[in-house]
Amino acid sequence: MKFDKLEAITPTEYSRDVYIDKMLSILGSRVKSVCDVGCGVGNLLLALEDRLADAKGIDTSDESLSLARTKITSPRIRLEKKSALELDEQFDLVFLTDILEHIQDDRSMIRSLHDKVVKKNGYLIMTVPAHRRLYSKFDRNAGHYRRYDKAALLALLKEGGFEPMLCWCYGQLVFHYIANAMLLFDRKDRASKGADTDKCFNERTRVSAIREFSGISKLLVSRVNLIHRICFALEYMFKDLSLGIGYCVLCKSR
């Protein structure tokens, strides 16, 4: 993957994207066409640019797509303002990264992808935040309706017509304990409150896609560095355990 063009990437995002790249390598020549549903500002497509022969990125946000177009110049990658339900073509592989948690009816979304977007015997690579018990005001502020436990997530995919092949957990070790520590400051707000449904989808997801970093945090995310690589090397040994803060799943359409 090529991270040098990205303005900012956290160690957790780095691990997630490398997991996606490894899953793409496993699929190899079986994948000809790719669609990134909810591509945002195009960071994943940009990082995978050299790996993609025929790719499309779709999003419903003019702001995100405008930023994506300033970075993605490859003629092999097309960008369109469109929702998944508006697609009139099917793909060998669909990316759905950090999107499902923003969708109120996640079951309908998975079924629609299976029936309309992913080819028969095609593939879906999806990432979601892990562990229902970690749901907090941080999730609400990011427009998340929920987080996912592994068993429930795999059952949701099977119900929607997919067969899970791999399920890896990223953001392991120290990140997991930081996430737990955050709950100490959020106990009275945890209840079962959901995302702010008064906001439109683009507004609820904007904080996840378009961010600015400053101060010390900027030193950690400005470019892929030794911190990113060390964190990944440590957590990759435990990828099959649910010790992190997000799941990366590869599944096949039945």
CSV table of C-alpha atoms in Angstrom, one decimal:
chain,number,residue,atom,x,y,z
A,1,MET,CA,0.0,0.0,0.0
A,2,LYS,CA,1.1,3.6,-0.6
A,3,PHE,CA,0.4,5.8,2.4
A,4,ASP,CA,2.7,8.6,1.4
A,5,LYS,CA,-0.1,10.6,-0.3
A,6,LEU,CA,-2.4,10.6,2.8
A,7,GLU,CA,-2.6,13.8,4.9
A,8,ALA,CA,-3.3,11.9,8.1
A,9,ILE,CA,-3.7,8.3,9.3
A,10,THR,CA,-3.8,7.0,12.9
A,11,PRO,CA,-2.1,3.8,13.9
A,12,THR,CA,-5.5,2.1,14.2
A,13,GLU,CA,-6.5,3.2,10.7
A,14,TYR,CA,-3.1,2.0,9.4
A,15,SER,CA,-3.7,-1.5,10.9
A,16,ARG,CA,-7.2,-1.6,9.4
A,17,ASP,CA,-6.0,-0.6,5.9
A,18,VAL,CA,-3.1,-3.1,6.0
A,19,TYR,CA,-5.6,-5.9,7.0
A,20,ILE,CA,-7.8,-4.9,4.0
A,21,ASP,CA,-4.7,-5.0,1.7
A,22,LYS,CA,-3.8,-8.5,3.0
A,23,MET,CA,-7.4,-9.7,2.3
A,24,LEU,CA,-7.1,-8.3,-1.2
A,25,SER,CA,-3.9,-10.2,-1.7
A,26,ILE,CA,-5.6,-13.4,-0.6
A,27,LEU,CA,-8.3,-12.9,-3.3
A,28,GLY,CA,-5.7,-12.2,-5.9
A,29,SER,CA,-6.8,-12.6,-9.5
A,30,ARG,CA,-10.4,-13.4,-8.5
A,31,VAL,CA,-11.0,-9.7,-8.2
A,32,LYS,CA,-11.2,-7.6,-11.4
A,33,SER,CA,-13.7,-4.9,-10.5
A,34,VAL,CA,-14.0,-3.0,-7.1
A,35,CYS,CA,-16.4,-0.6,-5.6
A,36,ASP,CA,-15.7,1.4,-2.4
A,37,VAL,CA,-19.2,2.2,-1.0
A,38,GLY,CA,-19.0,5.4,1.0
A,39,CYS,CA,-15.5,6.2,-0.1
A,40,GLY,CA,-15.4,9.5,1.7
A,41,VAL,CA,-12.3,11.5,0.9
A,42,GLY,CA,-10.8,8.5,-0.9
A,43,ASN,CA,-8.1,7.5,1.5
A,44,LEU,CA,-8.5,3.8,1.0
A,45,LEU,CA,-8.7,4.0,-2.8
A,46,LEU,CA,-5.6,6.3,-2.7
A,47,ALA,CA,-3.6,3.8,-0.6
A,48,LEU,CA,-4.6,0.9,-2.9
A,49,GLU,CA,-4.3,2.9,-6.1
A,50,ASP,CA,-1.5,0.8,-7.6
A,51,ARG,CA,-3.4,-2.4,-6.8
A,52,LEU,CA,-6.7,-1.5,-8.5
A,53,ALA,CA,-7.2,-2.2,-12.2
A,54,ASP,CA,-10.9,-1.1,-12.3
A,55,ALA,CA,-12.4,0.7,-9.3
A,56,LYS,CA,-15.2,3.0,-8.5
A,57,GLY,CA,-15.7,5.1,-5.4
A,58,ILE,CA,-19.1,6.3,-4.5
A,59,ASP,CA,-20.3,8.7,-1.8
A,60,THR,CA,-23.3,11.0,-1.3
A,61,SER,CA,-21.2,13.9,0.0
A,62,ASP,CA,-20.1,16.6,-2.4
A,63,GLU,CA,-17.6,17.8,0.1
A,64,SER,CA,-15.9,14.4,0.5
A,65,LEU,CA,-15.9,13.7,-3.2
A,66,SER,CA,-14.4,17.1,-3.9
A,67,LEU,CA,-11.5,16.4,-1.6
A,68,ALA,CA,-11.2,12.9,-3.1
A,69,ARG,CA,-10.9,14.3,-6.6
A,70,THR,CA,-8.0,16.5,-5.6
A,71,LYS,CA,-6.0,13.4,-4.6
A,72,ILE,CA,-7.0,10.6,-6.8
A,73,THR,CA,-5.7,11.0,-10.4
A,74,SER,CA,-5.6,7.5,-11.6
A,75,PRO,CA,-7.8,6.9,-14.7
A,76,ARG,CA,-8.5,3.4,-13.3
A,77,ILE,CA,-10.5,4.9,-10.4
A,78,ARG,CA,-13.8,6.6,-11.1
A,79,LEU,CA,-15.6,8.7,-8.5
A,80,GLU,CA,-19.3,9.3,-8.5
A,81,LYS,CA,-21.9,10.9,-6.3
A,82,LYS,CA,-24.2,8.0,-5.7
A,83,SER,CA,-25.6,5.8,-2.9
A,84,ALA,CA,-25.2,2.0,-3.0
A,85,LEU,CA,-28.9,1.7,-3.8
A,86,GLU,CA,-28.5,3.8,-6.9
A,87,LEU,CA,-25.8,1.6,-8.4
A,88,ASP,CA,-26.8,-0.1,-11.7
A,89,GLU,CA,-23.7,-2.4,-11.9
A,90,GLN,CA,-22.2,-5.2,-9.9
A,91,PHE,CA,-18.6,-5.8,-8.7
A,92,ASP,CA,-16.3,-8.7,-7.9
A,93,LEU,CA,-15.4,-6.9,-4.6
A,94,VAL,CA,-17.1,-4.2,-2.5
A,95,PHE,CA,-15.5,-2.3,0.3
A,96,LEU,CA,-17.8,-1.1,3.1
A,97,THR,CA,-15.4,0.5,5.6
A,98,ASP,CA,-16.7,2.2,8.7
A,99,ILE,CA,-20.1,2.7,7.1
A,100,LEU,CA,-22.5,0.1,8.4
A,101,GLU,CA,-22.5,1.6,12.0
A,102,HIS,CA,-23.9,4.8,10.5
A,103,ILE,CA,-26.9,3.0,8.9
A,104,GLN,CA,-30.0,2.6,11.0
A,105,ASP,CA,-31.3,-0.4,9.1
A,106,ASP,CA,-28.1,-2.4,8.8
A,107,ARG,CA,-29.8,-5.6,7.8
A,108,SER,CA,-31.4,-4.0,4.7
A,109,MET,CA,-28.1,-2.5,3.8
A,110,ILE,CA,-26.3,-5.9,3.8
A,111,ARG,CA,-29.1,-7.6,1.9
A,112,SER,CA,-29.1,-4.8,-0.7
A,113,LEU,CA,-25.4,-5.1,-1.2
A,114,HIS,CA,-25.8,-8.9,-1.7
A,115,ASP,CA,-28.7,-8.7,-4.1
A,116,LYS,CA,-27.7,-5.6,-6.1
A,117,VAL,CA,-24.0,-4.7,-5.8
A,118,VAL,CA,-21.9,-7.7,-5.2
A,119,LYS,CA,-21.7,-10.3,-8.0
A,120,LYS,CA,-22.7,-13.9,-7.2
A,121,ASN,CA,-19.6,-15.6,-5.7
A,122,GLY,CA,-18.2,-12.1,-5.3
A,123,TYR,CA,-16.7,-10.6,-2.1
A,124,LEU,CA,-17.3,-8.0,0.5
A,125,ILE,CA,-14.6,-6.6,2.8
A,126,MET,CA,-16.2,-4.6,5.7
A,127,THR,CA,-15.0,-2.9,8.8
A,128,VAL,CA,-17.0,-1.9,11.8
A,129,PRO,CA,-16.4,-0.7,15.4
A,130,ALA,CA,-16.2,-3.7,17.8
A,131,HIS,CA,-17.9,-4.5,21.1
A,132,ARG,CA,-21.4,-3.3,21.9
A,133,ARG,CA,-20.4,-2.6,25.5
A,134,LEU,CA,-18.0,0.1,24.3
A,135,TYR,CA,-20.7,2.2,22.8
A,136,SER,CA,-20.4,5.7,24.2
A,137,LYS,CA,-20.8,9.4,23.5
A,138,PHE,CA,-17.7,9.1,21.3
A,139,ASP,CA,-19.7,6.9,19.0
A,140,ARG,CA,-22.8,9.2,19.1
A,141,ASN,CA,-20.6,12.1,18.2
A,142,ALA,CA,-19.4,10.2,15.2
A,143,GLY,CA,-22.9,9.3,14.1
A,144,HIS,CA,-22.8,5.6,15.1
A,145,TYR,CA,-26.0,3.8,15.7
A,146,ARG,CA,-24.2,0.8,17.3
A,147,ARG,CA,-21.0,-1.2,17.7
A,148,TYR,CA,-20.8,-4.9,16.9
A,149,ASP,CA,-20.0,-8.1,18.8
A,150,LYS,CA,-18.3,-10.7,16.6
A,151,ALA,CA,-21.0,-13.4,16.8
A,152,ALA,CA,-23.8,-11.0,16.0
A,153,LEU,CA,-21.8,-9.4,13.1
A,154,LEU,CA,-21.2,-12.8,11.5
A,155,ALA,CA,-24.8,-13.8,12.0
A,156,LEU,CA,-25.9,-10.6,10.3
A,157,LEU,CA,-23.7,-11.3,7.3
A,158,LYS,CA,-25.0,-14.9,7.0
A,159,GLU,CA,-28.6,-13.7,7.2
A,160,GLY,CA,-27.8,-11.2,4.4
A,161,GLY,CA,-26.5,-13.9,2.0
A,162,PHE,CA,-22.8,-13.8,2.7
A,163,GLU,CA,-20.4,-16.5,4.0
A,164,PRO,CA,-17.7,-15.1,6.3
A,165,MET,CA,-14.2,-16.2,5.4
A,166,LEU,CA,-12.0,-14.2,7.8
A,167,CYS,CA,-12.7,-11.9,10.7
A,168,TRP,CA,-9.7,-10.0,12.1
A,169,CYS,CA,-9.8,-7.6,15.0
A,170,TYR,CA,-7.7,-4.4,14.7
A,171,GLY,CA,-6.8,-1.6,17.1
A,172,GLN,CA,-5.5,-4.2,19.6
A,173,LEU,CA,-3.7,-4.1,22.8
A,174,VAL,CA,-3.2,-0.6,24.2
A,175,PHE,CA,-6.0,0.8,22.0
A,176,HIS,CA,-8.5,-1.7,23.5
A,177,TYR,CA,-7.7,-0.5,27.1
A,178,ILE,CA,-7.8,3.1,26.1
A,179,ALA,CA,-11.3,2.5,24.8
A,180,ASN,CA,-12.3,0.8,28.0
A,181,ALA,CA,-10.8,3.7,30.1
A,182,MET,CA,-12.9,6.2,28.1
A,183,LEU,CA,-16.0,4.6,29.5
A,184,LEU,CA,-15.1,5.7,33.0
A,185,PHE,CA,-15.8,9.3,31.9
A,186,ASP,CA,-19.0,8.4,30.1
A,187,ARG,CA,-21.0,6.2,32.5
A,188,LYS,CA,-24.0,8.5,33.0
A,189,ASP,CA,-24.4,9.0,29.3
A,190,ARG,CA,-24.0,5.4,28.1
A,191,ALA,CA,-27.6,4.2,28.5
A,192,SER,CA,-29.1,3.1,25.2
A,193,LYS,CA,-29.1,6.4,23.4
A,194,GLY,CA,-28.5,6.2,19.7
A,195,ALA,CA,-27.0,8.5,17.1
A,196,ASP,CA,-28.5,11.9,16.4
A,197,THR,CA,-31.1,10.8,13.9
A,198,ASP,CA,-32.2,14.4,13.3
A,199,LYS,CA,-29.0,14.9,11.3
A,200,CYS,CA,-28.8,13.7,7.7
A,201,PHE,CA,-26.4,10.9,6.8
A,202,ASN,CA,-23.7,13.2,5.4
A,203,GLU,CA,-23.7,15.3,8.5
A,204,ARG,CA,-23.6,12.3,10.8
A,205,THR,CA,-20.6,10.8,9.0
A,206,ARG,CA,-18.7,14.0,8.3
A,207,VAL,CA,-16.6,13.8,11.5
A,208,SER,CA,-15.5,10.3,10.5
A,209,ALA,CA,-14.3,11.3,7.1
A,210,ILE,CA,-13.1,14.9,7.3
A,211,ARG,CA,-10.8,15.7,10.3
A,212,GLU,CA,-8.1,18.0,11.2
A,213,PHE,CA,-5.3,17.2,13.6
A,214,SER,CA,-3.0,19.6,15.5
A,215,GLY,CA,-0.4,19.6,18.3
A,216,ILE,CA,1.0,16.3,19.5
A,217,SER,CA,-1.7,14.3,17.7
A,218,LYS,CA,-0.5,15.6,14.4
A,219,LEU,CA,3.0,14.2,15.0
A,220,LEU,CA,1.4,10.7,15.4
A,221,VAL,CA,-0.8,10.8,12.3
A,222,SER,CA,0.9,13.1,9.8
A,223,ARG,CA,2.6,10.3,7.9
A,224,VAL,CA,3.0,6.5,8.5
A,225,ASN,CA,5.9,6.2,10.9
A,226,LEU,CA,7.6,3.8,13.3
A,227,ILE,CA,4.8,4.1,15.8
A,228,HIS,CA,2.3,2.8,13.2
A,229,ARG,CA,4.5,-0.1,12.2
A,230,ILE,CA,5.3,-1.1,15.8
A,231,CYS,CA,1.6,-1.1,16.8
A,232,PHE,CA,0.7,-3.2,13.7
A,233,ALA,CA,3.5,-5.7,14.3
A,234,LEU,CA,2.3,-6.2,17.9
A,235,GLU,CA,-1.4,-6.5,17.2
A,236,TYR,CA,-1.1,-8.7,14.1
A,237,MET,CA,-0.1,-11.6,16.3
A,238,PHE,CA,-3.5,-11.4,18.0
A,239,LYS,CA,-5.7,-10.5,14.9
A,240,ASP,CA,-8.0,-13.6,15.4
A,241,LEU,CA,-8.8,-12.5,19.0
A,242,SER,CA,-11.4,-9.9,19.9
A,243,LEU,CA,-9.0,-7.7,21.8
A,244,GLY,CA,-9.3,-4.6,19.6
A,245,ILE,CA,-11.7,-1.9,18.8
A,246,GLY,CA,-12.7,-2.8,15.3
A,247,TYR,CA,-13.5,-5.8,13.1
A,248,CYS,CA,-12.3,-6.3,9.5
A,249,VAL,CA,-14.3,-9.1,7.8
A,250,LEU,CA,-13.9,-10.8,4.4
A,251,CYS,CA,-16.9,-12.7,3.2
A,252,LYS,CA,-18.2,-14.3,0.0
A,253,SER,CA,-21.6,-13.8,-1.6
A,254,ARG,CA,-23.6,-17.0,-1.8
